Structure formats: C-alpha cells, structure tokens
Amino acid sequence: MSWQTNYQTWQEQPTMIPYIHDELTVMAGNDEALEAAFSGPMSFGTAGMRGVMGPGIGQMNVYTVRQATEGVARYLDTLDEATKQRGVAISFDSRYHSREFAHEAAHVLGAHQIPSFVFDDMRPTPELSFAVRHLQTAMGIMITASHNPKQYNGFKIYGPDGGQMPPVDSDKITEFVRSATDVFAIPVADERDLRQNKLLRIIGEDVDQAYLANVASVTINADLIQKVGKTMKLIYTPLHGTGKVIGERALRAAGFENFTMVPEQAIADPEFPTVPFPNPEFAQAFDMAIALGKQEGADLLVATDPDADRLGAAVRQPSGEYQLLTGNQIASILLAYILKARKEAGQLPANGRVVKSIVSTELATKIAAAYGIEMKNVLTGFKFIAEQIHQYETQHDHTFLFGFEESYGYLIKPFVRDKDAIQSTVLLAEVAADYKQRGMTLYDGIEELYATYGYYAEKTVAQEFPGVNGAQEMAHLMTEFRENAPHDFANVAITETEDFSTGVKTSATGETSTIDLPQANVLKYWLADGTWICIRPSGTEPKVKFYVGTSAKTDQAAQEKLATFEAAVNAYVASI
Ligand SMILES: O=P([O-])(O)O[C@H]1O[C@H](COP(=O)(O)O)[C@@H](O)[C@H](O)[C@H]1O
Ligand SMILES: [Mg+2]
C-alpha cells in the first residue's frame, strides 16, 4: 500500500489518543515526514524493533507498540497454557514514552490473559534479561532505543533463556505482528482491572536485590578490592539513563566505595541534554566525566548508555590526561584478567569458550589461544552470543567464559543473557585496581597485552543513509561491493572473501567453502597481511558500517596500517 493510503487510514480514525492525533495534525502537508512515517512497518533488526517516535505505521508509538505486543501475545497463545501463564517481564528506559509503552504492552498482554511483570521504574536492559530468568517468565520486553538519539525508541524481545530472540523465533513473532493489521482494533485491558486480577504485577526491589547479588559474584579477588579498590577513585556516568538506578549500588556492593556519579548526568532525562548522543562509543560522552575526573584525580571513568548494556571507559595517564579505551580494548583486558585468574585458580575448563562477533578484535582470539581456549565467532547482535550460551548449556559441550562485541558490549557471567554494562563496570574496576597495585594504569595493561600478543588496531566508520531512500541506497552500496568486487585494499591482496548472504567463503584462487553462520547481508575480506575488513548495514540505525582490523609489530605501524586501510575503504566507497 502507498504511504498515502496508509496515511489516510490514520486520518480517518474516529478515535485516536489525543496527543498522537495532535502530532498527526502537525505533520499535515509535510510529505517527506509523512512518507517516512507511513511507507511501511518497522523491521526487526539487530536488536528488535527500533525507530523514531511519532505517528504512523513506520514509527514508534502506542499503536505500533500494541501491534508488536499483539504479535508476542498471539505467539504465546500458540504455546501451552502453563508456559503462557509464566507471563512476560517488562522493563523500560528513561526515554520519552518508555514507561507508557511498557504499560501499553502489559495491557495488550492482559487482554490475552497473559500476566506481565512490569518494573516500577526504569531498569537496565541486562536487568530485564536477568528478570526473565529469575522470575522464569516465558518472555521479556525491553522498551529502549539504547544509545540512539533522543527521537528514537525501541522494543527488544527476549526468550525464556533471557536472550534476545534469535531470528528463528523472532521471525515467527514478526509474522504474528504482521498479522495484526488493524492497529486501532487491538484489544487492550484496563490497568486497574489487570492489577486487581494480578495480571499486571509491579516488580522492583526484589529483582534488584537478586540481580545485585549475582553482580557481586563477578568479582574475583576480594582482597584486592578491599586493599586497593575500596579507595581507588572512580567517576561513573549513566548518561541520563537507567544505570543510575543500579550502577551505584552495584559498585558499592562490590566494595568500590570511592566513586562519584557525574551529577548532571545522574538525572534521568529523555532530552539527554548534556551529550550530543548518549553513546559511550563517542568521545563527547566523556566530556563531563573527564572534567570531573581531573578535579577529583580519578583513576578510571566509566560511562554506560541509557539502557546500561554498553560500557565505555577512560583511564588517567601519568600526564593527567584521560585516554579513552575502545570496546575491543575493554573486552581484551577483561578477557585477559578472567582467563589468568581462572588459570591460577585451576578453574580453566578444557572445553571453555569465548564468543565474539565477526567484527570484533582478533586480539581476543590470540589471548584466548594463549590459554588454549577456543574463540567462537558469531554474527553481530548479542542475541547470537546468548544463543551460543544456551547451546552450551543444553548440550553440555562447552563452558561459556566470556562474550563481547566491539560495540562496547561484554558479558562475564551468564545469569544475564545480553551485554551487561553493570557486571562489566564492576569487573573493570577490579582490573583497574589490579594494575594500580602494580603501579600501572589500565592503559598500561593494554600496552602490556599488545607487547605480548602484537599491536592490534581496529576502527569502525559509519556512513549515514537517512531518509526514505536510505535503505535502497545502502542496498545499492552492498550490491556494488558484490558486483564490482575489490581485489585488494591499499595494494594488499584480498586472499579470502566471506559473503554471509550466501554463506560462501571464496579464496583468491577461486576455492570455495561454507560459512557455518546464518545468512546475513555482510561481507568480510581477509587480506594477505592478516588484516580484515568488514562491511554491513547496521540493524539499528540507518548506516552502513565499515570495520577494519589490523595488527603490526609496533603501535605506530599498526596505527599507520589502520589509517591506510581506512583511506582505501573510503576511496573504494567514493568510487561507487
Ligand atoms: O543498540 P544496542 O546497545 O541495543 O546494541 C545492539 O546493536 C548493536 C549494533 O548493531 P548494529 O551494528 O546492527 O547497529 C549490536 O552490536 C548489539 O548486539 C545489539 O544489541
Ligand atoms: Mg544499549
């Protein structure tokens, strides 16, 4: 259907939530905005459904949230009654409408006689994942757009293991979502009735306590925390999001008592007024933490994104300046610490496994190999890491040791099945204390890893494709890469090309083999010098992401190679 027809259906609705009606009125005549809002439904991407808030079938609003939840409910209706009665845990972040969407979801579930457990206030994504497991609900819903700009919101769906649903299951739900075509006719139950009938229960402190007890278990060396960690100065910023509620308690419970939250950013605020983007991947997210860190002489600054699943960090250098760490660096140093500690304690299982995404650093592969541990690579999306953990658990073939993605996501212990910035903050603080005890900073620690395993350097650059034609332009770019395939980058030959859309890996001499991963629109090139370059459209934002990973014998050489390959990728893209 054309966007005009869809728009007309909305215009002709006799009853509509007044504020949405008003927003629709404001859009009248703005064809560009209307086309974006009414062309088609939002898709389920890397992390569920995510989009700009506003009226229309293609934006996040009460009606599209009801529709998504109706899909969840219809799916649950196909399961046995006992499973259905386990209900759905629901959490939300600090964004505009997040609380409202969470309750709307409960109302739709309630109309199907499906119980929901809704947090009394915003809580992090990892805590929602934990809640699903802890309360043994059949599913979970998290209302958040993570680190996206303030105009966005989103709907993440969790399965009974606490992981975001992998495509096999989420595709089924998408079908049910699409079957709920009339978004205005979706039945919703009354909040008060639901509460009275115990079909809507409010959760909070009970789950917090259970979660915090588990978070405390990620620490390894209690003496070290007592001796060094307790007084080590930390700065924490939740970037106006959910981390505020639990991050402080988690650090304190683990024994890190000397920390300050950036006061302005400890205010939950959907405007995210102090940052251009509430994303710890961007240096500006640290501006205020750095200023405060300098005043207070803090050793370590940590920032979590609004739903507190991503963690970024900055480390004070001897000069007094702060050095930002990348997601790959944070993951590598956490991994090295975990493996070393487990080995020393005689607790390194022979069938241990580390899981990372195909676009994350190979340094971690090298570290794991040094301990005789295998690295499993999966597609981008923490759901695929959760899927591995679930498999290890059910097949008893491997023991999960650590999982991460370059996009600032890490998981230490599987009581959560999504990236967990709260767990990671606590363990990173412990690792910092360990280096401090040795007269080193975390950054020195990373240097030490590089000196041992080689200097690894990675970079992700993204090209934005906004507007209604964005998706088409991104598709064109990917097609060009396939049809006019490059043979080299910066004169370094491509030795292998992995096309994840066909699942085929092709060598420069034409031999092919199969890639053992689900199909995805991703291309990865391996170069003669060990460098890899990967290209994929983001599943959460209108962007194509280019990743480069390289290594060399010195830091300078690695950085120079990285810059050369980045320029080569850019030149190739510009030539399209
Ligand atoms: O946004 P978050 O923190 O929920 O994170 C989500 O998006 C990230 C970026 O995905 P993409 O490259 O497709 O945009 C993924 O790495 C992550 O697994 C997913 O949970
Ligand atoms: Mg997030």
XYZ file of C-alpha atoms and ligand atoms in Angstrom:
597
model
C 0.000 0.000 0.000
C 1.176 3.511 -0.716
C 2.066 5.795 2.122
C -0.835 7.992 1.095
C -3.324 5.159 1.646
C -1.800 4.298 4.999
C -1.863 7.945 5.994
C -5.499 8.230 5.013
C -6.407 5.250 7.193
C -4.874 7.022 10.161
C -6.501 10.334 9.300
C -9.904 8.672 9.125
C -9.698 7.065 12.528
C -12.691 8.213 14.562
C -10.842 7.865 17.849
C -7.200 8.354 18.438
C -5.105 9.077 21.508
C -5.301 12.891 21.610
C -1.572 13.653 21.665
C -0.967 11.334 18.705
C -3.828 12.998 16.878
C -2.172 16.361 17.536
C 1.191 15.136 16.281
C -0.515 13.854 13.150
C -2.097 17.233 12.572
C 1.301 18.908 12.808
C 2.649 16.559 10.117
C -0.054 17.504 7.590
C 1.438 18.699 4.319
C 4.953 17.570 5.186
C 5.210 14.842 2.577
C 8.730 13.857 3.469
C 7.816 13.259 7.095
C 4.578 11.518 6.115
C 6.326 9.225 3.684
C 8.862 8.250 6.345
C 6.053 7.581 8.827
C 3.630 5.743 6.560
C 5.611 3.886 3.873
C 5.844 0.603 5.691
C 6.287 -1.047 9.062
C 9.485 -1.021 11.084
C 11.532 -4.149 10.677
C 13.024 -6.312 13.383
C 16.762 -5.630 13.182
C 19.870 -6.443 15.201
C 18.077 -5.613 18.431
C 14.347 -5.903 17.828
C 12.271 -3.034 16.536
C 13.737 0.443 16.705
C 12.639 3.702 15.146
C 11.879 7.374 15.510
C 8.889 8.161 17.721
C 5.819 9.677 16.110
C 2.535 8.747 14.449
C 2.400 6.220 11.625
C 2.872 2.551 10.929
C 6.612 3.022 10.483
C 7.336 4.877 13.707
C 7.378 4.063 17.396
C 4.064 4.984 19.026
C 1.398 3.435 21.237
C -0.241 1.739 18.253
C 2.912 0.157 16.863
C 3.892 -0.929 20.368
C 0.459 -2.511 20.762
C 0.896 -4.205 17.414
C 4.312 -5.609 18.352
C 2.963 -6.823 21.671
C -0.089 -8.317 19.990
C 2.366 -10.354 17.937
C 4.075 -11.514 21.115
C 0.697 -12.387 22.649
C -0.502 -14.320 19.605
C 2.767 -16.233 19.639
C 2.352 -17.050 23.332
C -1.230 -18.106 22.623
C 0.170 -20.912 20.444
C 2.178 -22.321 23.355
C 0.816 -24.488 26.124
C -1.221 -22.816 28.827
C 1.381 -23.342 31.564
C 4.065 -21.567 29.525
C 1.721 -18.742 28.695
C 0.860 -18.306 32.357
C 4.522 -17.738 33.176
C 3.949 -14.332 31.662
C 6.236 -11.602 30.386
C 8.726 -9.397 32.247
C 8.767 -5.787 31.047
C 11.262 -3.008 31.633
C 11.848 0.432 30.149
C 14.481 3.133 29.955
C 14.474 6.893 30.568
C 13.197 7.941 27.137
C 10.054 9.824 26.300
C 7.076 7.425 26.283
C 9.125 4.463 27.517
C 7.057 3.957 30.670
C 3.830 4.476 28.716
C 4.871 1.904 26.082
C 5.781 -0.598 28.797
C 2.299 -0.318 30.322
C 0.633 -0.443 26.903
C 2.452 -3.708 26.303
C 1.127 -5.047 29.617
C -2.410 -4.001 28.655
C -2.250 -5.891 25.361
C -0.873 -8.998 27.066
C -3.564 -8.675 29.733
C -6.274 -8.728 27.087
C -4.933 -12.197 26.198
C -4.944 -13.208 29.887
C -1.150 -13.216 29.843
C 0.383 -11.956 33.089
C 3.049 -9.276 32.993
C 5.670 -8.201 35.494
C 6.462 -4.547 34.979
C 9.287 -2.724 36.738
C 8.177 0.114 38.995
C 10.661 2.439 37.341
C 13.284 2.381 34.603
C 15.770 -0.504 34.784
C 18.717 -1.560 32.597
C 18.364 -3.997 29.719
C 20.633 -6.555 31.418
C 18.417 -6.473 34.498
C 15.402 -7.238 32.319
C 17.275 -10.186 30.848
C 18.050 -11.275 34.404
C 14.398 -10.811 35.455
C 13.198 -13.178 32.719
C 15.457 -15.894 34.109
C 14.879 -15.061 37.752
C 11.081 -14.920 37.508
C 11.058 -17.721 34.935
C 8.767 -15.798 32.662
C 8.019 -17.069 29.179
C 9.353 -13.923 27.569
C 10.656 -10.421 28.187
C 10.155 -6.998 26.624
C 12.530 -4.056 26.967
C 11.385 -0.635 25.851
C 14.526 1.242 24.813
C 16.384 2.622 21.827
C 19.648 2.019 23.631
C 22.193 4.701 22.709
C 20.304 6.131 19.729
C 19.415 9.848 19.646
C 16.519 11.087 21.764
C 13.960 10.924 18.933
C 14.162 7.115 18.936
C 12.584 4.356 20.924
C 12.527 0.599 20.544
C 11.164 -2.782 21.528
C 13.562 -5.614 22.360
C 12.120 -9.126 22.714
C 13.564 -11.814 24.985
C 13.032 -15.544 25.036
C 12.726 -17.735 28.148
C 16.526 -18.122 28.420
C 16.817 -14.344 28.871
C 18.479 -13.811 25.493
C 17.158 -11.550 22.764
C 15.293 -13.850 20.441
C 17.378 -15.195 17.574
C 15.885 -14.953 14.052
C 14.286 -18.427 14.058
C 11.997 -17.341 16.882
C 11.769 -13.623 16.204
C 10.721 -14.349 12.602
C 7.719 -16.271 13.962
C 6.823 -13.311 16.136
C 7.271 -10.914 13.219
C 4.712 -12.964 11.305
C 2.246 -12.656 14.177
C 2.983 -8.936 14.403
C 2.244 -8.512 10.710
C -0.992 -10.478 11.121
C -2.281 -7.797 13.483
C -3.059 -5.440 10.645
C -5.601 -3.132 12.222
C -3.566 -1.454 14.927
C -6.596 0.504 16.110
C -8.588 -2.645 16.817
C -6.081 -4.347 19.098
C -7.803 -5.080 22.404
C -6.229 -3.554 25.497
C -7.195 -4.379 29.035
C -7.728 -1.795 31.729
C -4.731 -1.176 34.000
C -6.767 -1.243 37.190
C -8.548 -4.486 36.297
C -5.271 -6.100 35.426
C -3.701 -5.097 38.708
C -6.702 -6.364 40.646
C -6.650 -9.668 38.807
C -2.896 -9.998 39.279
C -2.410 -9.969 35.547
C -0.153 -6.943 35.982
C 2.333 -7.122 38.802
C 4.860 -4.466 39.678
C 8.395 -5.631 40.339
C 11.409 -3.706 41.582
C 13.491 -4.005 44.714
C 13.021 -7.792 44.896
C 14.563 -8.256 41.460
C 17.213 -5.572 42.126
C 18.463 -7.443 45.152
C 18.670 -10.759 43.381
C 20.425 -9.137 40.424
C 22.884 -7.274 42.633
C 23.762 -10.455 44.495
C 24.661 -12.039 41.178
C 26.585 -8.974 40.002
C 28.688 -9.146 43.166
C 29.707 -12.661 42.110
C 31.652 -11.420 39.072
C 34.418 -10.056 41.275
C 37.359 -12.389 41.551
C 39.774 -11.007 44.136
C 38.004 -9.705 47.236
C 41.305 -8.878 48.993
C 42.403 -6.717 46.117
C 39.144 -4.770 46.198
C 39.461 -4.344 49.931
C 43.078 -3.193 49.712
C 43.071 -1.093 46.543
C 39.588 -0.969 45.067
C 37.941 0.464 48.132
C 39.854 3.738 47.955
C 40.539 3.892 44.212
C 38.833 6.955 42.791
C 36.212 6.310 40.122
C 33.823 8.504 38.205
C 30.641 6.957 36.857
C 28.197 8.467 34.417
C 24.918 6.770 33.480
C 24.409 9.371 30.697
C 20.907 10.250 31.941
C 19.771 6.639 31.771
C 18.915 3.540 33.731
C 22.433 2.856 35.019
C 21.765 5.421 37.694
C 19.310 3.126 39.467
C 21.587 0.155 39.827
C 25.159 1.083 38.851
C 25.868 2.925 42.056
C 24.550 0.097 44.201
C 26.483 -2.483 42.211
C 29.796 -0.666 42.630
C 29.213 -0.107 46.306
C 28.102 -3.686 46.951
C 31.231 -4.952 45.225
C 33.382 -2.834 47.555
C 34.197 0.166 45.347
C 33.163 2.938 47.661
C 35.151 5.898 46.437
C 33.254 6.997 43.369
C 31.289 9.983 42.215
C 28.451 9.992 39.723
C 28.570 12.900 37.303
C 25.746 14.826 38.993
C 24.215 16.423 35.895
C 24.195 13.086 34.068
C 22.809 11.142 37.022
C 19.479 12.821 36.291
C 17.269 10.607 34.157
C 16.359 12.909 31.299
C 14.902 11.905 27.920
C 16.463 15.010 26.349
C 19.962 13.700 27.127
C 20.756 17.406 27.446
C 24.481 17.199 28.175
C 25.542 14.933 25.302
C 25.049 15.029 21.520
C 24.423 11.254 21.641
C 24.085 9.161 24.787
C 26.580 6.677 23.388
C 29.812 5.777 25.193
C 31.302 4.987 21.776
C 31.569 8.743 21.215
C 34.271 10.759 22.953
C 31.858 13.593 23.818
C 30.018 11.243 26.135
C 33.070 11.573 28.397
C 33.456 15.370 28.387
C 31.798 15.912 31.752
C 33.295 12.808 33.325
C 36.749 13.945 32.234
C 36.261 17.426 33.676
C 35.148 15.932 36.979
C 37.855 13.290 36.840
C 40.516 15.976 36.547
C 39.090 17.833 39.516
C 38.939 14.739 41.669
C 42.047 12.962 40.367
C 40.067 9.864 39.380
C 41.898 6.787 38.074
C 39.069 5.466 35.978
C 35.990 6.962 34.324
C 33.151 4.717 33.216
C 30.058 5.540 31.173
C 27.028 3.391 30.443
C 24.465 4.056 27.721
C 20.801 4.780 28.604
C 19.800 1.125 28.895
C 23.103 0.278 30.601
C 24.191 -2.543 28.378
C 27.108 -0.698 26.767
C 30.147 0.356 28.751
C 32.868 2.817 27.770
C 35.878 3.786 29.872
C 38.661 6.363 30.087
C 41.869 5.983 32.042
C 44.039 8.641 33.677
C 47.501 8.699 32.235
C 50.614 9.917 34.102
C 50.267 13.248 32.257
C 46.911 13.736 33.995
C 45.052 13.459 30.687
C 42.458 10.759 30.098
C 42.834 8.088 27.477
C 39.618 6.626 26.097
C 39.514 2.879 25.623
C 37.749 1.190 22.732
C 35.231 -1.597 23.186
C 37.799 -4.021 21.804
C 40.388 -2.869 24.338
C 37.986 -3.110 27.276
C 36.934 -6.589 26.161
C 40.526 -7.729 25.708
C 41.636 -6.601 29.129
C 38.592 -8.131 30.834
C 39.187 -11.382 28.986
C 42.891 -11.494 29.845
C 42.066 -10.931 33.515
C 39.363 -13.603 33.603
C 41.481 -16.240 31.871
C 44.530 -15.519 34.014
C 42.501 -15.660 37.229
C 40.755 -18.874 36.232
C 44.012 -20.493 35.248
C 45.653 -19.510 38.530
C 42.691 -20.886 40.439
C 42.830 -24.120 38.449
C 39.363 -23.359 37.091
C 40.003 -23.073 33.396
C 37.810 -25.747 31.791
C 39.292 -27.544 28.801
C 36.023 -27.059 26.930
C 35.906 -23.340 27.726
C 34.795 -20.952 25.022
C 34.877 -17.244 24.390
C 32.323 -15.815 21.974
C 32.674 -12.638 19.946
C 31.117 -11.119 16.846
C 32.870 -11.382 13.476
C 33.579 -7.639 13.569
C 35.402 -7.674 16.907
C 39.137 -7.729 17.585
C 41.361 -10.694 16.795
C 43.493 -9.752 19.793
C 40.940 -11.589 21.911
C 41.339 -14.688 19.731
C 45.066 -14.545 20.358
C 44.650 -14.090 24.111
C 42.208 -16.991 24.296
C 44.528 -19.195 22.221
C 47.391 -18.484 24.643
C 45.263 -20.185 27.287
C 44.254 -22.996 24.958
C 40.740 -21.587 24.702
C 38.713 -21.621 21.529
C 37.072 -18.488 20.120
C 33.640 -18.776 18.567
C 32.672 -16.058 16.071
C 29.038 -15.142 15.545
C 27.130 -12.501 13.581
C 26.624 -9.018 15.015
C 23.946 -8.965 17.683
C 24.294 -10.089 21.251
C 21.398 -12.467 20.664
C 23.824 -14.694 18.803
C 26.146 -14.786 21.803
C 23.165 -15.657 24.012
C 22.236 -18.369 21.556
C 25.683 -19.935 21.949
C 25.440 -19.872 25.736
C 22.066 -21.566 25.552
C 23.502 -24.224 23.284
C 26.489 -24.898 25.576
C 24.131 -25.178 28.489
C 21.755 -27.598 26.838
C 24.326 -29.706 25.012
C 26.943 -29.594 27.781
C 29.635 -29.356 25.123
C 31.315 -26.109 26.122
C 31.662 -23.796 29.077
C 30.993 -20.131 28.447
C 33.848 -17.944 29.688
C 33.245 -14.518 28.212
C 31.353 -12.852 25.352
C 31.774 -9.492 23.709
C 31.218 -7.205 20.764
C 33.361 -4.291 19.598
C 30.305 -2.070 20.066
C 31.085 -1.745 23.795
C 29.161 -4.846 24.852
C 30.514 -7.538 27.215
C 29.120 -10.383 29.271
C 31.030 -12.056 32.060
C 28.568 -14.354 33.774
C 25.524 -15.841 32.103
C 22.985 -15.012 34.790
C 22.257 -12.302 32.216
C 21.962 -13.241 28.540
C 22.669 -9.893 26.964
C 25.558 -7.494 27.204
C 25.759 -6.196 30.731
C 27.466 -2.884 31.478
C 26.779 -3.244 35.196
C 28.672 -6.527 35.579
C 31.358 -5.168 33.303
C 31.784 -1.937 35.265
C 32.373 -3.892 38.442
C 34.932 -6.233 36.918
C 36.680 -3.444 35.007
C 37.076 -1.560 38.287
C 38.670 -4.662 39.770
C 41.048 -4.986 36.823
C 41.988 -1.308 37.241
C 42.690 -1.977 40.918
C 44.901 -4.899 39.938
C 47.034 -2.714 37.684
C 47.068 0.100 40.212
C 48.510 -2.311 42.736
C 51.300 -2.956 40.260
C 51.850 0.782 39.738
C 50.210 0.674 36.330
C 47.083 2.078 34.704
C 44.549 0.059 32.721
C 46.045 1.586 29.619
C 49.495 0.291 30.601
C 47.759 -3.049 30.914
C 46.541 -2.829 27.354
C 50.052 -1.860 26.222
C 51.280 -4.953 28.025
C 48.797 -7.099 26.099
C 49.937 -5.532 22.831
C 53.588 -6.113 23.708
C 52.783 -9.762 24.385
C 50.351 -10.551 21.578
C 51.058 -7.916 18.925
C 49.745 -4.415 18.370
C 46.161 -4.677 17.232
C 44.244 -1.703 15.914
C 40.616 -1.541 14.855
C 38.280 1.097 13.652
C 34.614 1.277 12.781
C 33.445 4.030 10.485
C 29.849 4.537 9.539
C 28.242 6.251 6.612
C 24.754 7.523 7.275
C 21.882 6.982 4.864
C 18.991 8.958 6.269
C 15.580 9.479 4.699
C 13.147 7.226 2.889
C 15.643 6.223 0.203
C 18.294 5.329 2.750
C 17.570 1.597 2.714
C 17.694 1.485 -1.068
C 20.985 3.399 -1.197
C 22.507 1.066 1.360
C 21.373 -1.941 -0.678
C 22.970 -0.389 -3.760
C 26.278 0.069 -1.968
C 26.303 -3.557 -0.833
C 25.429 -4.742 -4.353
C 28.293 -2.717 -5.801
C 30.714 -4.354 -3.415
C 29.476 -7.727 -4.632
C 29.277 -6.996 -8.347
C 32.445 -4.914 -8.691
C 34.332 -6.843 -6.077
C 37.604 -5.270 -4.964
C 40.763 -7.403 -5.379
C 42.847 -5.515 -2.899
C 42.787 -2.673 -0.411
C 45.783 -0.304 -0.407
C 47.559 -2.750 -2.729
C 47.349 -5.580 -0.214
C 45.695 -8.521 -1.905
C 42.410 -9.964 -0.686
C 43.048 -13.637 -0.002
C 39.551 -14.594 1.089
C 36.120 -13.074 0.735
C 33.306 -14.165 3.018
C 29.833 -13.338 1.784
C 27.492 -14.079 4.646
C 24.431 -13.524 2.463
C 25.240 -16.698 0.523
C 27.243 -18.358 3.278
C 30.168 -18.859 0.916
C 33.822 -18.126 1.516
C 35.881 -17.738 -1.652
C 39.666 -17.679 -1.839
C 41.617 -15.559 -4.318
C 42.252 -18.719 -6.327
C 38.540 -19.456 -6.515
C 38.194 -22.280 -3.987
C 35.004 -22.090 -2.004
C 33.866 -23.311 1.377
C 30.772 -22.900 3.508
C 30.408 -20.425 6.366
C 28.698 -22.001 9.331
C 26.578 -18.980 10.305
C 23.064 -17.826 9.459
C 22.668 -15.725 6.333
C 23.190 -12.000 6.724
C 23.953 -9.062 4.498
C 27.619 -8.886 5.471
C 30.878 -9.003 3.511
C 34.213 -9.732 5.119
C 37.575 -9.604 3.396
C 40.747 -11.194 4.693
C 43.930 -9.631 3.336
C 47.349 -11.131 2.704
C 48.835 -9.392 5.760
C 46.182 -10.694 8.163
C 44.094 -7.507 8.067
C 40.321 -7.935 7.835
C 37.730 -5.519 6.514
C 34.017 -5.961 7.021
C 31.012 -4.167 5.582
C 27.419 -4.415 6.738
C 24.331 -2.247 7.037
C 23.544 -1.512 10.670
C 20.475 -3.251 12.003
C 19.699 -0.480 14.456
C 20.437 2.777 12.649
C 20.310 3.991 9.017
C 24.034 3.454 8.473
C 26.459 1.220 6.652
C 29.296 0.230 8.947
C 32.840 -0.409 7.757
C 35.133 -2.203 10.146
C 38.887 -2.543 9.762
C 41.077 -4.712 11.982
C 44.811 -4.951 11.583
C 47.959 -5.678 13.559
C 51.685 -4.970 13.436
C 54.846 -5.251 15.497
C 54.643 -1.719 16.869
C 51.808 0.574 17.827
C 52.862 3.161 15.291
C 52.974 0.629 12.468
C 49.522 -0.695 13.434
C 48.055 2.803 13.526
C 49.616 3.660 10.170
C 48.239 0.489 8.604
C 44.837 1.200 10.050
C 44.826 4.725 8.580
C 45.950 3.421 5.188
C 43.218 0.790 5.046
C 40.581 3.201 6.249
C 41.545 5.576 3.434
C 41.460 2.706 0.939
C 37.949 1.687 2.027
C 36.776 5.282 1.826
C 38.288 5.651 -1.638
C 36.536 2.492 -2.798
C 33.201 3.680 -1.437
C 33.683 7.107 -3.009
C 34.302 5.432 -6.376
C 30.890 3.742 -6.314
O 21.987 -0.758 20.371
P 22.231 -1.808 21.404
O 23.137 -1.372 22.507
O 20.982 -2.471 21.815
O 23.040 -2.915 20.641
C 22.506 -3.544 19.532
O 23.099 -3.031 18.394
C 24.484 -3.224 18.284
C 24.880 -2.604 16.971
O 24.172 -3.247 15.956
P 24.182 -2.691 14.517
O 25.631 -2.662 14.110
O 23.388 -3.649 13.712
O 23.623 -1.307 14.562
C 24.795 -4.694 18.350
O 26.173 -4.858 18.311
C 24.203 -5.294 19.596
O 24.383 -6.650 19.632
C 22.750 -5.010 19.665
O 22.226 -5.498 20.876
Mg 22.287 -0.098 24.879
